[in-house]
Coordinates of C-alpha atoms in Angstrom, one line a residue:
Chain A
X280 CA 106.8 129.6 193.3
X281 CA 107.3 132.8 191.9
X282 CA 106.6 133.8 188.3
X283 CA 108.3 136.6 186.4
X284 CA 105.9 137.1 183.8
X285 CA 106.7 139.4 180.7
X286 CA 104.8 140.4 178.0
X287 CA 105.5 140.2 174.7
X288 CA 107.0 143.3 174.1
X289 CA 109.6 142.5 176.7
X290 CA 110.4 139.3 176.0
X291 CA 111.3 140.8 172.3
X292 CA 113.4 143.7 174.4
X293 CA 114.9 141.3 176.5
X294 CA 116.1 139.2 173.9
X295 CA 117.6 142.0 171.6
X296 CA 119.1 142.7 174.3
X297 CA 120.9 139.7 174.7
X298 CA 121.5 140.0 171.1
X299 CA 123.0 143.3 171.2
X300 CA 125.1 142.3 174.3
X301 CA 127.0 139.7 171.8
X302 CA 125.3 136.9 174.1
X303 CA 125.2 133.8 172.2
X304 CA 120.9 132.7 172.4
X305 CA 120.8 128.6 172.8
X306 CA 118.1 126.1 171.5
X307 CA 116.0 126.0 175.3
X308 CA 116.2 130.4 175.2
X309 CA 113.0 132.0 174.6
X310 CA 113.1 133.8 171.5
X311 CA 111.0 135.4 168.7
X312 CA 108.7 133.3 166.4
X313 CA 110.2 134.8 163.5
X314 CA 113.8 135.0 164.8
X315 CA 113.3 131.5 165.2
X316 CA 111.8 130.7 161.6
X317 CA 114.2 132.9 159.9
X318 CA 117.1 130.1 161.4
X319 CA 115.6 127.8 160.1
X320 CA 115.2 129.0 156.6
X321 CA 119.1 129.8 156.4
X322 CA 120.1 126.9 158.1
X323 CA 118.3 124.7 156.5
X324 CA 119.1 126.3 152.7
X325 CA 123.1 126.0 153.8
X326 CA 122.4 122.2 155.4
X327 CA 119.9 122.0 151.1
X328 CA 123.1 123.3 150.2
X329 CA 125.7 121.3 151.4
X330 CA 123.7 118.1 150.5
X331 CA 122.9 119.3 146.6
X332 CA 126.9 120.4 146.2
X333 CA 127.2 116.0 146.2
X334 CA 126.0 115.9 143.1
X335 CA 127.5 118.3 140.4
X336 CA 131.5 117.6 142.8
X337 CA 130.0 113.4 143.0
X338 CA 129.7 113.5 139.5
X339 CA 133.4 113.7 138.4
X340 CA 134.6 111.2 141.3
X341 CA 134.5 107.8 138.9
X342 CA 136.2 110.1 136.2
X343 CA 138.9 111.9 138.4
X344 CA 142.2 111.6 136.9
X345 CA 144.7 110.1 139.9
X346 CA 144.1 107.7 142.4
X347 CA 145.3 111.0 144.3
X348 CA 142.7 113.4 142.7
X349 CA 140.1 110.3 142.9
X350 CA 140.4 110.2 147.5
X351 CA 140.7 114.1 147.5
X352 CA 137.4 114.2 145.8
X353 CA 135.6 111.5 147.1
X354 CA 136.4 112.4 150.8
X355 CA 135.5 116.4 149.6
X356 CA 132.2 115.2 148.9
X357 CA 132.1 113.2 151.5
X358 CA 133.2 116.2 154.0
X359 CA 129.9 118.3 152.4
X360 CA 127.7 115.7 153.5
X361 CA 129.1 115.7 156.9
X362 CA 128.2 119.4 156.9
X363 CA 124.9 118.8 155.7
X364 CA 124.3 116.4 158.3
X365 CA 126.0 118.4 161.3
X366 CA 123.4 121.0 160.1
X367 CA 120.8 119.3 159.7
X368 CA 121.1 117.9 163.3
X369 CA 121.3 122.4 164.3
X370 CA 118.3 123.3 162.6
X371 CA 116.8 120.4 165.2
X372 CA 117.9 122.2 167.8
X373 CA 114.4 125.0 166.9
X374 CA 112.2 122.4 166.7
X375 CA 111.9 120.7 163.1
X376 CA 112.5 117.6 162.4
X377 CA 115.5 116.4 159.5
X378 CA 112.5 114.4 157.9
X379 CA 110.3 118.1 157.9
X380 CA 113.4 119.8 156.3
X381 CA 114.6 117.3 153.0
X382 CA 110.1 117.0 152.6
X383 CA 110.7 121.1 152.2
X384 CA 113.2 120.6 150.0
X385 CA 111.9 118.4 147.5
X386 CA 108.4 120.2 147.5
X387 CA 110.5 123.1 146.7
X388 CA 109.7 125.5 149.6
X389 CA 112.9 125.3 150.7
X390 CA 116.3 126.5 148.3
X391 CA 119.3 125.8 148.1
X392 CA 122.5 127.6 146.7
X393 CA 121.7 128.2 143.2
X394 CA 125.2 127.7 142.1
X395 CA 124.1 124.3 141.9
X396 CA 121.8 124.3 139.9
X397 CA 125.0 124.6 136.7
X398 CA 126.0 121.9 135.2
X399 CA 129.9 120.1 136.7
X400 CA 131.4 119.6 132.6
X401 CA 135.1 119.1 132.1
X402 CA 137.3 118.2 135.7
X403 CA 138.7 122.0 135.0
X404 CA 134.9 123.0 136.8
X405 CA 135.9 120.0 140.3
X406 CA 139.2 122.9 141.0
X407 CA 137.2 125.8 140.1
X408 CA 134.1 124.6 142.1
X409 CA 136.8 124.0 145.4
X410 CA 138.3 127.1 145.1
X411 CA 136.0 129.2 144.1
X412 CA 133.1 128.2 145.0
X413 CA 134.1 126.9 148.2
X414 CA 135.7 130.1 148.6
X415 CA 132.8 132.0 148.4
X416 CA 131.0 130.1 151.2
X417 CA 134.0 130.5 153.8
X418 CA 133.7 134.4 153.2
X419 CA 130.3 134.1 154.5
X420 CA 130.7 131.3 157.1
X421 CA 133.6 133.0 158.6
X422 CA 131.2 135.9 159.1
X423 CA 128.4 133.4 160.6
X424 CA 131.0 132.2 163.1
X425 CA 129.7 135.1 164.7
X426 CA 125.8 134.7 164.3
X427 CA 124.1 135.2 167.2
X428 CA 122.1 131.4 167.5
X429 CA 124.8 128.9 169.5
X430 CA 124.6 126.2 167.3
X431 CA 124.8 127.5 164.7
X432 CA 127.9 129.5 165.2
X433 CA 129.7 126.8 166.5
X434 CA 128.9 124.4 163.2
X435 CA 130.1 127.3 160.9
X436 CA 133.5 127.2 163.6
X437 CA 134.2 123.4 162.5
X438 CA 133.2 123.6 158.9
X439 CA 135.0 126.9 157.9
X440 CA 138.0 124.7 159.1
X441 CA 137.6 122.2 156.5
X442 CA 135.8 124.1 153.7
X443 CA 139.5 126.3 153.9
X444 CA 140.8 122.1 153.4
X445 CA 138.7 122.4 150.4
X446 CA 139.1 125.8 148.8
X447 CA 143.4 125.2 148.7
X448 CA 142.9 121.9 147.1
X449 CA 140.7 122.8 144.8
X450 CA 143.0 126.0 144.1
X451 CA 146.0 123.7 143.9
X452 CA 144.2 121.3 141.0
X453 CA 144.2 124.6 139.3
X454 CA 147.4 125.3 139.5
X455 CA 148.5 122.7 137.9
X456 CA 146.1 122.3 135.0
X457 CA 147.1 126.5 134.7
X458 CA 150.7 124.8 134.7
X459 CA 149.9 122.3 132.1
X460 CA 149.0 121.1 128.5
X461 CA 147.2 124.3 126.0
X462 CA 144.0 121.8 126.6
X463 CA 144.4 121.8 130.4
X464 CA 144.5 126.0 130.8
X465 CA 141.8 126.7 127.9
X466 CA 139.7 123.8 130.7
X467 CA 140.3 125.8 133.3
X468 CA 139.9 129.2 132.0
X469 CA 136.7 128.0 130.3
X470 CA 135.5 126.4 134.3
X471 CA 136.7 130.2 135.5
X472 CA 134.1 132.0 132.6
X473 CA 131.3 130.0 133.5
X474 CA 131.8 129.7 137.5
X475 CA 133.1 133.4 138.3
X476 CA 129.6 135.7 137.9
X477 CA 127.6 132.2 139.4
X478 CA 130.3 132.5 142.8
X479 CA 129.3 136.2 142.8
X480 CA 125.6 136.0 143.0
X481 CA 126.3 133.2 145.7
X482 CA 126.2 136.4 148.0
X483 CA 122.4 137.1 147.2
X484 CA 120.9 140.4 145.7
X485 CA 122.4 143.9 146.4
X486 CA 121.7 144.7 150.2
X487 CA 118.9 147.4 148.8
X488 CA 116.9 144.0 147.0
X489 CA 117.9 141.5 149.9
X490 CA 114.3 140.6 151.5
X491 CA 115.4 139.1 154.8
X492 CA 118.6 141.5 155.4
X493 CA 117.5 143.9 157.6
X494 CA 116.1 142.2 160.0
X495 CA 118.9 139.4 160.2
X496 CA 121.3 141.8 160.7
X497 CA 119.6 143.3 163.8
X498 CA 119.1 140.1 165.0
X499 CA 123.4 139.1 164.1
X500 CA 122.1 136.4 161.8
X501 CA 124.0 137.8 160.0
X502 CA 126.6 139.4 160.9
X503 CA 128.1 141.1 156.7
X504 CA 125.9 142.5 154.2
X505 CA 125.6 141.1 150.7
X506 CA 127.6 143.5 149.1
X507 CA 130.2 143.8 151.9
X508 CA 131.0 140.2 151.6
X509 CA 130.8 140.1 147.7
X510 CA 133.5 142.6 147.8
X511 CA 135.2 140.8 150.3
X512 CA 135.0 137.7 148.0
X513 CA 136.2 139.8 145.3
X514 CA 139.6 141.1 146.7
X515 CA 140.7 138.5 147.9
X516 CA 140.3 136.6 144.6
X517 CA 141.7 138.5 141.7
X518 CA 145.3 138.0 142.9
X519 CA 144.1 134.3 142.8
X520 CA 143.3 134.5 139.3
X521 CA 146.3 136.8 138.1
X522 CA 148.8 134.2 139.8
X523 CA 147.0 131.5 137.6
X524 CA 147.7 133.5 135.0
X525 CA 143.6 132.8 134.1
X526 CA 141.4 136.0 132.7
X527 CA 138.6 137.4 134.4
X528 CA 135.5 137.2 132.1
X529 CA 134.6 140.8 133.4
X530 CA 136.1 143.9 131.2
X531 CA 134.7 146.2 134.0
X532 CA 136.7 144.7 136.1
X533 CA 140.0 147.3 137.9
X534 CA 141.9 148.0 141.2
X535 CA 140.0 151.5 142.6
X536 CA 142.6 153.1 144.3
X537 CA 140.3 155.5 145.7
X538 CA 138.2 153.1 147.3
X539 CA 140.7 150.3 148.2
X540 CA 138.9 147.8 146.3
X541 CA 138.0 145.8 143.1
X542 CA 135.1 147.7 141.1
X543 CA 133.6 145.1 139.2
X544 CA 130.7 144.9 136.7
X545 CA 127.2 144.6 136.8
X546 CA 126.0 141.4 137.4
X547 CA 123.2 139.9 135.5
X548 CA 120.1 139.6 137.9
X549 CA 117.9 138.2 135.5
X550 CA 120.1 135.7 135.2
X551 CA 120.5 135.5 138.8
X552 CA 116.7 135.1 139.3
X553 CA 116.0 133.1 136.3
X554 CA 118.5 129.8 137.9
X555 CA 116.9 130.9 141.5
X556 CA 113.3 130.5 140.2
X557 CA 114.1 127.1 138.9
X558 CA 114.7 127.2 135.5
X559 CA 118.7 126.5 135.4
X560 CA 120.2 123.9 133.2
X561 CA 120.4 121.1 136.3
X562 CA 117.2 122.7 138.8
X563 CA 115.4 120.0 137.8
X564 CA 118.2 116.7 137.3
X565 CA 119.4 117.7 141.0
X566 CA 115.8 118.0 143.0
X567 CA 114.2 114.4 141.3
X568 CA 117.8 112.7 141.8
X569 CA 117.6 113.7 145.8
X570 CA 114.4 113.1 145.5
X571 CA 114.6 109.5 143.4
X572 CA 117.4 108.8 146.2
X573 CA 115.5 109.0 149.1
X574 CA 113.0 107.2 147.2
X575 CA 114.8 104.1 146.0
X576 CA 116.0 104.3 149.8
X577 CA 112.6 104.0 151.1
X578 CA 112.8 100.2 151.6
X579 CA 116.3 100.5 153.1
X580 CA 115.0 102.6 156.2
X581 CA 112.2 100.4 156.8
X582 CA 114.3 97.6 157.2
X583 CA 116.6 99.7 159.5
X584 CA 112.9 101.0 161.4
X585 CA 111.6 97.1 161.3
X586 CA 114.7 95.8 162.7
X587 CA 114.8 98.3 165.8
X588 CA 111.7 97.4 167.0
X589 CA 112.1 93.6 166.7
X590 CA 115.2 94.0 168.3
X591 CA 113.6 95.7 171.5
X592 CA 111.2 93.3 171.5
X593 CA 113.8 90.3 171.6
X594 CA 115.2 92.3 174.6
X595 CA 112.1 92.9 176.2
X596 CA 110.8 88.8 175.7
X597 CA 115.0 88.4 177.0
X598 CA 113.8 90.7 180.3
X599 CA 110.6 89.5 181.5
X600 CA 111.6 86.0 181.1
Chain B
X128 CA 170.9 88.9 141.8
X129 CA 170.1 84.8 141.0
X130 CA 167.3 83.7 139.1
X131 CA 165.5 82.3 141.9
X132 CA 165.7 86.2 143.9
X133 CA 164.4 87.8 140.6
X134 CA 161.5 85.2 140.0
X135 CA 160.7 86.3 142.9
X136 CA 160.5 89.7 142.7
X137 CA 158.9 89.8 139.7
X138 CA 155.9 87.2 141.1
X139 CA 155.7 89.7 144.0
X140 CA 155.2 92.4 141.0
X141 CA 152.3 90.6 140.2
X142 CA 150.8 89.8 143.2
X143 CA 151.0 93.1 144.6
X144 CA 148.9 94.4 141.3
X145 CA 146.4 91.9 141.5
X146 CA 146.2 93.0 144.9
X147 CA 146.0 96.4 144.1
X148 CA 143.5 95.8 141.3
X149 CA 141.2 94.0 144.0
X150 CA 140.8 96.9 146.1
X151 CA 140.5 99.4 142.9
X152 CA 138.0 97.9 141.7
X153 CA 135.9 97.8 144.4
X154 CA 137.1 101.3 145.7
X155 CA 135.5 102.8 142.5
X156 CA 132.8 100.7 142.4
X157 CA 131.4 101.8 146.1
X158 CA 132.2 105.5 145.8
X159 CA 129.4 105.0 142.9
X160 CA 127.8 105.3 146.6
X161 CA 128.5 108.6 147.1
X162 CA 125.4 110.8 147.1
X163 CA 123.5 107.9 146.0
X164 CA 122.8 106.1 149.3
X165 CA 119.5 105.2 151.1
X166 CA 120.8 107.8 154.0
X167 CA 122.9 110.8 154.0
X168 CA 124.8 108.8 156.7
X169 CA 124.9 106.0 154.3
X170 CA 126.5 108.6 151.9
X171 CA 129.4 109.2 154.5
X172 CA 130.1 105.8 155.6
X173 CA 130.2 103.9 152.5
X174 CA 132.5 106.7 150.9
X175 CA 134.9 105.9 153.8
X176 CA 135.0 102.6 153.2
X177 CA 135.5 103.4 149.0
X178 CA 138.6 105.6 150.7
X179 CA 140.2 102.6 152.5
X180 CA 139.9 100.3 149.1
X181 CA 141.3 102.9 146.9
X182 CA 144.1 104.0 149.6
X183 CA 144.7 100.4 149.9
X184 CA 145.4 99.9 145.7
X185 CA 147.8 102.9 145.9
X186 CA 150.4 101.4 148.4
X187 CA 150.0 97.8 146.9
X188 CA 150.7 99.9 142.7
X189 CA 153.2 101.6 144.8
X190 CA 155.1 98.5 145.9
X191 CA 155.1 97.7 142.8
X192 CA 156.4 100.5 141.0
X193 CA 159.5 99.8 143.5
X194 CA 159.8 96.3 142.4
X195 CA 159.4 97.2 138.6
X196 CA 162.7 99.3 138.5
X197 CA 164.3 96.5 139.7
X198 CA 162.3 93.9 137.5
X199 CA 162.1 95.6 134.4
X200 CA 159.4 94.4 132.1
X201 CA 156.9 95.7 131.3
X202 CA 156.2 97.9 133.9
X203 CA 159.3 99.8 134.3
X204 CA 159.2 103.3 134.5
X205 CA 155.6 103.3 135.1
X206 CA 153.7 105.7 137.9
X207 CA 151.1 104.4 140.4
X208 CA 148.8 105.8 137.6
X209 CA 150.1 104.2 135.2
X210 CA 149.1 101.2 136.4
X211 CA 146.4 102.2 137.6
X212 CA 144.8 103.8 134.4
X213 CA 146.6 102.4 131.5
X214 CA 145.7 99.0 131.5
X215 CA 143.2 97.4 129.0
X216 CA 140.3 95.1 130.6
X217 CA 142.6 92.0 129.9
X218 CA 145.5 93.2 132.0
X219 CA 143.6 93.8 135.5
X220 CA 143.8 91.1 137.6
X221 CA 141.0 91.5 139.7
X222 CA 139.1 88.9 141.5
X223 CA 135.8 89.1 139.9
X224 CA 133.5 89.9 142.5
X225 CA 135.5 93.4 143.1
X226 CA 134.6 94.7 140.0
X227 CA 130.5 93.5 139.6
X228 CA 128.2 96.3 139.6
X229 CA 127.1 98.1 143.0
X230 CA 123.0 96.5 142.0
X231 CA 120.7 98.1 145.2
X232 CA 121.9 98.6 148.8
X233 CA 121.1 94.6 149.6
X234 CA 124.0 93.8 146.9
X235 CA 126.5 95.9 147.9
X236 CA 126.3 95.3 151.3
X237 CA 126.2 91.5 151.1
X238 CA 129.2 91.6 148.2
X239 CA 130.9 93.6 151.6
X240 CA 129.7 91.1 154.0
X241 CA 131.6 88.3 151.7
X242 CA 134.4 90.0 150.9
X243 CA 134.9 91.8 154.8
X244 CA 134.7 88.5 156.3
X245 CA 137.2 87.0 153.8
X246 CA 139.8 90.1 154.2
X247 CA 139.9 90.0 157.9
X248 CA 141.3 86.4 157.7
X249 CA 143.3 86.9 154.6
X250 CA 145.5 90.2 155.5
X251 CA 145.7 88.9 158.9
X252 CA 147.4 85.5 157.5
X253 CA 148.9 88.2 155.1
X254 CA 150.4 90.6 158.1
X255 CA 152.7 87.5 158.7
X256 CA 154.1 87.4 155.3
X257 CA 157.8 87.8 155.1
X258 CA 157.8 90.2 152.9
X259 CA 158.1 92.9 155.1
X260 CA 156.5 95.6 152.8
X261 CA 153.4 93.7 151.8
X262 CA 152.8 92.7 155.9
X263 CA 153.1 96.8 157.1
X264 CA 150.1 96.7 154.1
X265 CA 148.0 94.0 155.1
X266 CA 148.5 95.2 159.0
X267 CA 147.5 98.6 158.2
X268 CA 144.0 97.2 156.1
X269 CA 143.6 94.8 158.8
X270 CA 142.6 97.8 161.3
X271 CA 140.4 99.0 158.3
X272 CA 138.8 95.6 157.0
X273 CA 138.2 94.5 160.7
X274 CA 135.7 97.9 160.7
X275 CA 134.3 97.2 157.6
X276 CA 133.1 93.4 159.0
X277 CA 131.3 95.2 162.0
X278 CA 129.1 97.5 159.4
X279 CA 128.0 95.0 156.7
X280 CA 127.6 92.2 159.9
X281 CA 125.1 94.6 161.2
X282 CA 123.5 95.7 157.8
X283 CA 123.2 91.7 157.0
X284 CA 121.2 91.6 159.8
X285 CA 119.1 95.1 159.9
X286 CA 118.5 93.9 156.1
X287 CA 118.1 90.1 155.9
X288 CA 115.9 90.4 159.8
X289 CA 114.3 93.8 158.7
X290 CA 110.9 93.8 156.9
X291 CA 109.8 91.1 154.1
X292 CA 111.0 92.9 150.9
X293 CA 114.4 93.7 152.3
X294 CA 115.0 89.8 153.4
X295 CA 114.0 89.2 149.9
X296 CA 116.2 91.3 148.3
X297 CA 118.8 90.2 150.7
X298 CA 118.7 86.8 149.6
X299 CA 118.6 87.0 145.8
X300 CA 121.7 89.2 146.4
X301 CA 123.4 86.3 148.3
X302 CA 121.9 83.3 145.7
X303 CA 122.9 86.2 142.8
X304 CA 127.1 86.7 145.1
X305 CA 127.5 83.0 145.9
X306 CA 128.7 82.0 142.8
X307 CA 131.7 84.1 142.3
X308 CA 132.6 83.2 145.8
X309 CA 134.8 80.1 145.2
X310 CA 137.5 82.8 143.6
X311 CA 138.4 84.2 146.7
X312 CA 139.7 81.4 147.4
X313 CA 141.2 79.7 143.7
X314 CA 145.3 80.1 144.1
X315 CA 147.1 81.4 140.8
X316 CA 150.7 80.0 139.6
X317 CA 151.7 83.5 141.1
X318 CA 150.2 83.2 144.4
X319 CA 151.5 79.2 144.5
X320 CA 154.9 80.0 143.4
X321 CA 155.3 82.6 146.7
X322 CA 153.6 80.2 149.3
X323 CA 156.7 78.6 150.1
X324 CA 158.7 81.5 150.4
X325 CA 156.0 82.4 152.8
X326 CA 155.4 85.9 150.7
X327 CA 151.8 85.1 150.4
X328 CA 148.7 83.9 151.5
X329 CA 147.4 80.7 150.9
X330 CA 143.5 80.7 150.3
X331 CA 142.4 77.7 149.6
X332 CA 143.5 77.0 153.9
X333 CA 141.2 80.2 154.6
X334 CA 137.6 78.5 153.1
X335 CA 136.7 76.4 156.0
X336 CA 136.6 79.2 158.1
X337 CA 135.4 82.1 156.2
X338 CA 132.4 79.1 155.3
X339 CA 131.1 78.7 158.6
X340 CA 131.5 82.8 159.5
X341 CA 129.8 83.1 156.3
X342 CA 126.9 80.6 157.3
X343 CA 126.4 81.2 160.8
X344 CA 125.9 85.2 160.3
X345 CA 123.6 84.0 157.1
X346 CA 121.3 82.2 159.8
X347 CA 121.6 84.9 162.2
X348 CA 120.2 86.9 159.0
X349 CA 117.3 84.5 158.4
X350 CA 119.1 83.9 155.6
X351 CA 119.3 80.5 153.8
X352 CA 122.1 79.5 152.3
X353 CA 122.7 79.7 148.5
X354 CA 122.4 75.8 146.6
X355 CA 126.2 77.0 144.8
X356 CA 125.1 75.3 141.5
X357 CA 126.6 78.0 139.3
X358 CA 130.3 79.1 139.7
X359 CA 133.2 81.1 138.0
X360 CA 136.5 82.0 138.2
X361 CA 139.3 84.0 135.8
X362 CA 140.1 87.8 137.1
X363 CA 143.4 86.8 137.8
X364 CA 143.8 85.4 134.2
X365 CA 142.1 88.5 133.0
X366 CA 139.1 87.2 131.7
X367 CA 136.2 89.6 133.3
X368 CA 132.7 89.8 133.0
X369 CA 131.1 92.6 130.4
X370 CA 130.7 95.3 133.1
X371 CA 134.6 95.6 133.8
X372 CA 135.1 97.3 130.4
X373 CA 132.9 100.1 131.3
X374 CA 134.0 100.3 134.5
X375 CA 137.4 101.5 133.1
X376 CA 136.2 103.5 130.0
X377 CA 134.1 105.7 132.3
X378 CA 137.3 105.6 135.5
X379 CA 140.1 106.2 132.1
X380 CA 138.5 109.0 130.4
X381 CA 140.7 112.1 131.3
X382 CA 143.7 109.5 131.2
X383 CA 142.6 108.4 127.7
X384 CA 141.4 111.3 126.5
X385 CA 144.5 113.3 127.3
X386 CA 147.1 110.8 127.0
X387 CA 150.5 112.3 129.4
X388 CA 149.5 115.0 131.4
X389 CA 149.7 116.0 134.8
X390 CA 146.8 116.4 136.9

């Protein structure tokens, strides 16, 4: 049998040609080790964010103010868990197990969206998270629908549909508060004040300071830069804030006619780094909670395995007899 | 409107609220597992079941709201959420088993097995109710309960016949919950009053089948049938466990802190 042997350089060039040609990379295709690692990092971080995000939102399920809101919130948190599962599966196509990914989350080597290290304090936070956090996620994920790795791109298509739904529901919930009593309006404004800047930070550092950006753009894992995505989010969100009659907590915010975009104030990157490095209000709580639930459930997973083995053994005995 | 018709309507209203309360309490409890389940797949599955229970509470309360428009009384002009959120513990009519805390995963799945087995037969009977609205709610509910039972049956086997630890936890759960099962088969005065017209379901008549089926599954799961030397009732009369008030204070927080607002 004839084998076509390419050296490493030729393989990388052929790979880059496929990327440049907008072909999707599939699990069985050859890929540079660094591409695979970069994807595992980004996709698992995305999966962990979905799962850790269940905590601040889940915090209000038992206290949701109406049955309708309770069902919407429960279904939303359930969706986030579903996205987590879907993304773990997509990440597993890169030759890593879910157990390894979860271990990396729990020992701190893998990250998750830093915004979930802020506490959800009032009911308005729930609408705000749906509206701003899912809103920011969508801006990023829409561009990721065109990411070069096939399973990730396809996951994004499906996830974007559900996230848009969440974003509309979150916004609708804030419309009610913004048009409600003085207390409700104040609750909505307070939530916006606390979640606005962390939402802008979700897009990551400025392009010049972003550790993984250049290579990710070349491999088309990322399709748009952090700053481009952040600007798109600000531009689409300001009119929504105006519609709600709330005030953006940024005195420097103004429309720039020349650029055709909103200018906005400086992001507090010290705050961002502080929270990313583990010093936010809920960093410890989020990971400890994940570990505790995982440990508390160990006996259930062991029982599942034991029962499966017993069942297989019994079936074999039946077949043998 | 004759006196009989009016009494029937009042009884049906109370009946609907009782069934709604059963569903709401269990839905509220099951939702506690969302983000706390032993595996991510179960976070999703239990949330689904919780949503079904909250959804059926909503349907029963909607019917109660409509009936109250005619009957008047304490629920006149109340909304679904007024009924769900604005009563004190003594006014909730749910059976005790539905309000008990979630316990460990064995406790939760054992309760589901007990309740799902019961519900499949109960809603099969209610779907033949002479009250077409209750029959319609029951028909929808029945489909969900059949699916719930498949799950709780599978979990009973896995955990009962899994490891030594899971077996012990299941046996403890069955023993602890057993005392709350007789109440499932106890007819309230309201239910008795609605029985001759074929509106309510004869709970007592469901016992033998339930007992036989649950014993069969316990046996299959290598679990012992509990002695049944302790039992309590009181839920339909509004006499609840001490857990109930805490469930309500959490669930009702926003409605109580900011009364009369839309959300």
